[in-house]
Coordinates of C-alpha atoms and ligand atoms in Angstrom, one line a residue:
X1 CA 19.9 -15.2 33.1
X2 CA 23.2 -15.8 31.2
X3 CA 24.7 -12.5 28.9
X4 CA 25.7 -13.2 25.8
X5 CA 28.0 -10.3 24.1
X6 CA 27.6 -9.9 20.5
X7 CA 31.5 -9.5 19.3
X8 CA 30.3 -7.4 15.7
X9 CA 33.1 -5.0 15.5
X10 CA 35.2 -4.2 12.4
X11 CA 38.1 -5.8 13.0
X12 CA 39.4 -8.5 14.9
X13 CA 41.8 -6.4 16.8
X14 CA 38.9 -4.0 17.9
X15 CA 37.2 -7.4 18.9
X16 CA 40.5 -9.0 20.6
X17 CA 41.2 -5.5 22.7
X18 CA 37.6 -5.8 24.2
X19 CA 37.5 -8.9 25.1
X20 CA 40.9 -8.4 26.9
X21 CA 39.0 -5.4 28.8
X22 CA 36.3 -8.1 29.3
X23 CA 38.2 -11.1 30.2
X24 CA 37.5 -11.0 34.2
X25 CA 34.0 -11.5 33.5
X26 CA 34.1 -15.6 33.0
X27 CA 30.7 -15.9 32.9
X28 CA 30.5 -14.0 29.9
X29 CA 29.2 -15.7 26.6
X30 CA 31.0 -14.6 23.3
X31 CA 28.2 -14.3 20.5
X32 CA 30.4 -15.1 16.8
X33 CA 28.2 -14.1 14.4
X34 CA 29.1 -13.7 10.3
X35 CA 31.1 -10.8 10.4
X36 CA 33.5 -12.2 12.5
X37 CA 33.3 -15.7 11.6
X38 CA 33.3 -14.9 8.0
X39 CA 36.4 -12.4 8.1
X40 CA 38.3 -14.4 11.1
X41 CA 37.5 -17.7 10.7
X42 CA 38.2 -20.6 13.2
X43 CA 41.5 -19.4 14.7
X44 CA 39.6 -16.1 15.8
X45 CA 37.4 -18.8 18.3
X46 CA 41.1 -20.1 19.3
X47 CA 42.2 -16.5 20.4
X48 CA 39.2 -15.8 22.6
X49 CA 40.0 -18.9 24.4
X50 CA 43.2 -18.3 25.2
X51 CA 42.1 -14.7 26.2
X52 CA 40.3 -16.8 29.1
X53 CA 39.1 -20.1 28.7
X54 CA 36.3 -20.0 30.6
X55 CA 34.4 -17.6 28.1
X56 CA 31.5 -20.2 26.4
X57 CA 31.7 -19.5 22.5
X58 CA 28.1 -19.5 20.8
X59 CA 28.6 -19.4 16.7
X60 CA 25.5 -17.4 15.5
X61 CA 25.7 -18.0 11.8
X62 CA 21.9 -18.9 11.8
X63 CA 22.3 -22.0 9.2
X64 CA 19.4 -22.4 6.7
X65 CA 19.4 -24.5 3.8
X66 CA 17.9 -28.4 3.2
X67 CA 18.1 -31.2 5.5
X68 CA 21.1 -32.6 4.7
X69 CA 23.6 -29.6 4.3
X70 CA 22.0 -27.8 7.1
X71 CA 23.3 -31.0 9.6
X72 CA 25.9 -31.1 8.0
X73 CA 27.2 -28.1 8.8
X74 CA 25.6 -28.0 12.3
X75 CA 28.3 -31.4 12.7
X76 CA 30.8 -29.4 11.8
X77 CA 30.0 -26.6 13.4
X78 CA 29.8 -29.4 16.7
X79 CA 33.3 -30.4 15.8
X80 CA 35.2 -26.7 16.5
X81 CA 33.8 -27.5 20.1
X82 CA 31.8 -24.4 20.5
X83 CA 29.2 -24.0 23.3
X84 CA 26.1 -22.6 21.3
X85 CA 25.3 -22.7 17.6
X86 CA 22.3 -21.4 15.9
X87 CA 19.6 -22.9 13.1
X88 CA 16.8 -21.6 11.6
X89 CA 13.5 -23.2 12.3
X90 CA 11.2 -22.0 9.2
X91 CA 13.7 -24.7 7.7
X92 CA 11.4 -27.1 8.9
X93 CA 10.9 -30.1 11.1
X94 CA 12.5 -32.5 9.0
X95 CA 15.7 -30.2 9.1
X96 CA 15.4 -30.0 12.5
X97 CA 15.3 -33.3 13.6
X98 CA 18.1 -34.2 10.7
X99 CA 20.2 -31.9 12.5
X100 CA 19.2 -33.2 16.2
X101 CA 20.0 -37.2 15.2
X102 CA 23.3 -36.1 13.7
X103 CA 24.4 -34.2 16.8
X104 CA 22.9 -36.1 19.7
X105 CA 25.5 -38.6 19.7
X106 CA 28.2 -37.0 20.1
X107 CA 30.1 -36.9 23.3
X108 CA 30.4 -33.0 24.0
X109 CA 27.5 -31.3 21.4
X110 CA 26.7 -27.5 21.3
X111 CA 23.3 -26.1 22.7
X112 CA 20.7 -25.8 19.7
X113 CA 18.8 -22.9 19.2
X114 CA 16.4 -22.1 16.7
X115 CA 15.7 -18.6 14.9
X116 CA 12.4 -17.7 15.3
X117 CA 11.3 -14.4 14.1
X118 CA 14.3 -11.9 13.6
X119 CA 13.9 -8.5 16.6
X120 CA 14.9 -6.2 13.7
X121 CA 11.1 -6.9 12.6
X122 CA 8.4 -5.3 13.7
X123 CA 4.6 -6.7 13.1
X124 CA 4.3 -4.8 9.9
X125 CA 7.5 -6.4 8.2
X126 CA 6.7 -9.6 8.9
X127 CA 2.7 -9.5 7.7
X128 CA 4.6 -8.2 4.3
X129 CA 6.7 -11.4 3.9
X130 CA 4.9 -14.2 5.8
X131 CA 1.2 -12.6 6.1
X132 CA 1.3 -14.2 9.5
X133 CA 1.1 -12.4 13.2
X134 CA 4.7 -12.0 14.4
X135 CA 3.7 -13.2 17.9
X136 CA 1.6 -15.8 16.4
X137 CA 4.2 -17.5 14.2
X138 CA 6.9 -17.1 16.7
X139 CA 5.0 -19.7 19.2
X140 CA 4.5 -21.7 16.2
X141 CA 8.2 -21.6 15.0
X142 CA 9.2 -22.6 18.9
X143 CA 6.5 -25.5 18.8
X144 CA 8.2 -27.2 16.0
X145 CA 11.8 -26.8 17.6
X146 CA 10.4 -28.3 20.7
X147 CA 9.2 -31.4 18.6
X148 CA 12.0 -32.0 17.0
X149 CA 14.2 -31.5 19.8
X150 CA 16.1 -28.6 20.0
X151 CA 17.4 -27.3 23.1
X152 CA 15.4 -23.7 22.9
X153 CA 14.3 -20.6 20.7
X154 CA 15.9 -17.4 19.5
X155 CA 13.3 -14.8 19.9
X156 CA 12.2 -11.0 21.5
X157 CA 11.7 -10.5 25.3
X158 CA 7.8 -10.2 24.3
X159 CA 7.5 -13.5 23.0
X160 CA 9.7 -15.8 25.3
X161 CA 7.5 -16.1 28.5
X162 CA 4.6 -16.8 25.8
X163 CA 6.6 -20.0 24.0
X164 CA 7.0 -21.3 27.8
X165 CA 4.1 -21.6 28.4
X166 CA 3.4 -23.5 25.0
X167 CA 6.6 -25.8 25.5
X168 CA 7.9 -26.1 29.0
X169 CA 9.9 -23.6 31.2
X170 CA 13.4 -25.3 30.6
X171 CA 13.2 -24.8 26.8
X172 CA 16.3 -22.0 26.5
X173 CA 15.0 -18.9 25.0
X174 CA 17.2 -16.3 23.9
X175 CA 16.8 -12.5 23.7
X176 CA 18.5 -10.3 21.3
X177 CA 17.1 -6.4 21.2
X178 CA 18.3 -5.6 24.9
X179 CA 18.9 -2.1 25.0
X180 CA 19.6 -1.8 29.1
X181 CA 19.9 2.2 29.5
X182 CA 17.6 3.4 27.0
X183 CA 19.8 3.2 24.6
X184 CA 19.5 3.7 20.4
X185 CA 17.4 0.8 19.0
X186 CA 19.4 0.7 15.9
X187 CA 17.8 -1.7 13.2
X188 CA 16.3 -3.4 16.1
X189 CA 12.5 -3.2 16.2
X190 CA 11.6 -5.3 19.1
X191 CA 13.2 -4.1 22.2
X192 CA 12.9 -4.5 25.7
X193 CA 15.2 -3.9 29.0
X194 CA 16.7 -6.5 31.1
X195 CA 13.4 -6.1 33.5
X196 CA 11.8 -6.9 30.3
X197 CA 14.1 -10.1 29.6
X198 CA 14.0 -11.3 33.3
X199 CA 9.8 -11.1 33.8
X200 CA 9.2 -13.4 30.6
X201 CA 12.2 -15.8 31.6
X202 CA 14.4 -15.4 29.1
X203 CA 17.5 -17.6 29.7
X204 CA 19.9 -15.8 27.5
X205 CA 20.1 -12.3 27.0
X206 CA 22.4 -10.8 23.5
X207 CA 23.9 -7.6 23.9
X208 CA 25.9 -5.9 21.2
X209 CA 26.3 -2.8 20.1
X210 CA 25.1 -1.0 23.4
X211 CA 28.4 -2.6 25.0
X212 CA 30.8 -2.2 22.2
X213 CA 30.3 1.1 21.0
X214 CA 30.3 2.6 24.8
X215 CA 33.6 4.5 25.6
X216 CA 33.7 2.3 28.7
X217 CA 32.7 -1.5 28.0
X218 CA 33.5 -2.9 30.8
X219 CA 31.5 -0.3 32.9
X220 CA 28.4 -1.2 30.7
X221 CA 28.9 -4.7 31.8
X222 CA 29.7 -4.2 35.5
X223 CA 25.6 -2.2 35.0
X224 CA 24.4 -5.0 33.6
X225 CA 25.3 -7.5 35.8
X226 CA 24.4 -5.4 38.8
X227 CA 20.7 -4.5 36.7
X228 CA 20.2 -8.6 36.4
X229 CA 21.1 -9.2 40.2
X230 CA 19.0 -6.0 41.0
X231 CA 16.3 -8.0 39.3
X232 CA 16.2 -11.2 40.9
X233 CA 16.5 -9.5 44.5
Ligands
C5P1 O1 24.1 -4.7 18.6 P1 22.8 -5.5 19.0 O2 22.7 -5.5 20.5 O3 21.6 -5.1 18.4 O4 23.2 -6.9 18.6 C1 22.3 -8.0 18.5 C2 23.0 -9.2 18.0 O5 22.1 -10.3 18.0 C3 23.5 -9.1 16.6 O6 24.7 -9.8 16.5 C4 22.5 -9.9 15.7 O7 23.0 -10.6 14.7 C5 21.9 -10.9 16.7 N1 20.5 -11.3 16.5 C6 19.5 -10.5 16.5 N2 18.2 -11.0 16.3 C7 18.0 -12.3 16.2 C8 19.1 -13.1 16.2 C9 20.4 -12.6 16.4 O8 19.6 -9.3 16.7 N3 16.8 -12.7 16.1

């Protein structure tokens, strides 16, 4: 299980200064999602390099729009070299699979993940927009990726082990809504622990704000690495 830490702080000095208290941990992933990307652009993903090359980059900007723009933009998003981008998969299988031809051959092409249902829902929220079960649809959401070829699922803790079973056990899911300590759920309605994220197999686990906004980072991450380890022993 791989930790991915959500880099959603206000500026991109606050974001620069913690990943310089975080650079040691090289198997860190760096989650750019819109704030950043939108205010710091493609010389922010330069900077974390050079902070240490070894951190993998995953660009969370969670593209949705028709076929041909979305692959589009997934290329180009392919062509900053980035480890991880994200898609969303009520875009459909046609948009999928668009985006799946256009990247495969490429020599060096990010992972492909697909939103399924967003962990700041809860079951109530989503019945309101898409009078569906959350569970329900999200199985069905990660069905279609599978088809068309995506390399895993962007979903809660209580819904990953579920989509293995109804794809196969190497299809990447990855966990936002990890709150390790008990910490505040924030706009997050789906949470679980790491226990949580490591008994339905999730892959990935996203981490944010209970990292960032702790007066010690790095000894939230030191925890968390120990909690994982703790898990698989
Ligand atoms: O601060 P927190 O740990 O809640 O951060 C979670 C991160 O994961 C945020 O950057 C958010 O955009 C992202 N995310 C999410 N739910 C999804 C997909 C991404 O919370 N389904």
């Amino acid at each position: 299980m791989e930790l991915c830490l959500a880099l959603d702080l206000s500026t991109k000095e606050q974001n620069l200064a913690l990943l310089n208290m975080l650079k040691n941990f090289p198997k860190l992933w760096i989650k750019v999602g819109l704030r950043s990307f939108i205010r710091d652009g493609i010389p922010f993903l330069e900077s974390i390099k050079t902070i240490n090359p070894d951190f993998k980059i995953f660009l969370d900007l969670k593209l949705y729009d028709i076929p041909n723009t979305m692959a589009d933009a997934a290329f180009e998003c392919a062509n900053l070299g980035v480890d991880m981008i994200t898609i969303h998969t009520s875009s459909g299988k046609n948009a999928m699979q668009t985006i799946m031809e256009r990247l495969t051959p490429l020599k060096k092409r990010p992972l492909v993940l697909g939103v399924t249902a967003l962990t700041s829902f809860s079951n109530e929220d989503f019945q309101t927009i898409y009078h569906k079960n959350i569970q329900d649809q999200a199985i069905n959401l990660a069905t279609l990726a599978y088809q068309s070829a995506l390399d895993g699922i962007v979903c809660s803790v209580f819904e990953s082990l579920e989509i293995k079973k109804h794809t196969t056990n190497s299809f990447i899911t990855l966990t936002p809504g990890i709150r390790p300590f008990n910490e505040n759920n924030d706009d997050q309605k789906r949470v679980g622990t790491i226990l949580d994220a490591f008994k339905n197999k999730s892959d990935f686990i996203v981490i944010g704000r209970p990292i960032y906004k702790h007066d010690s980072p790095k000894s939230v991450v030191e925890n968390i690495y120990k909690e994982i380890e703790k898990c698989k022993s």
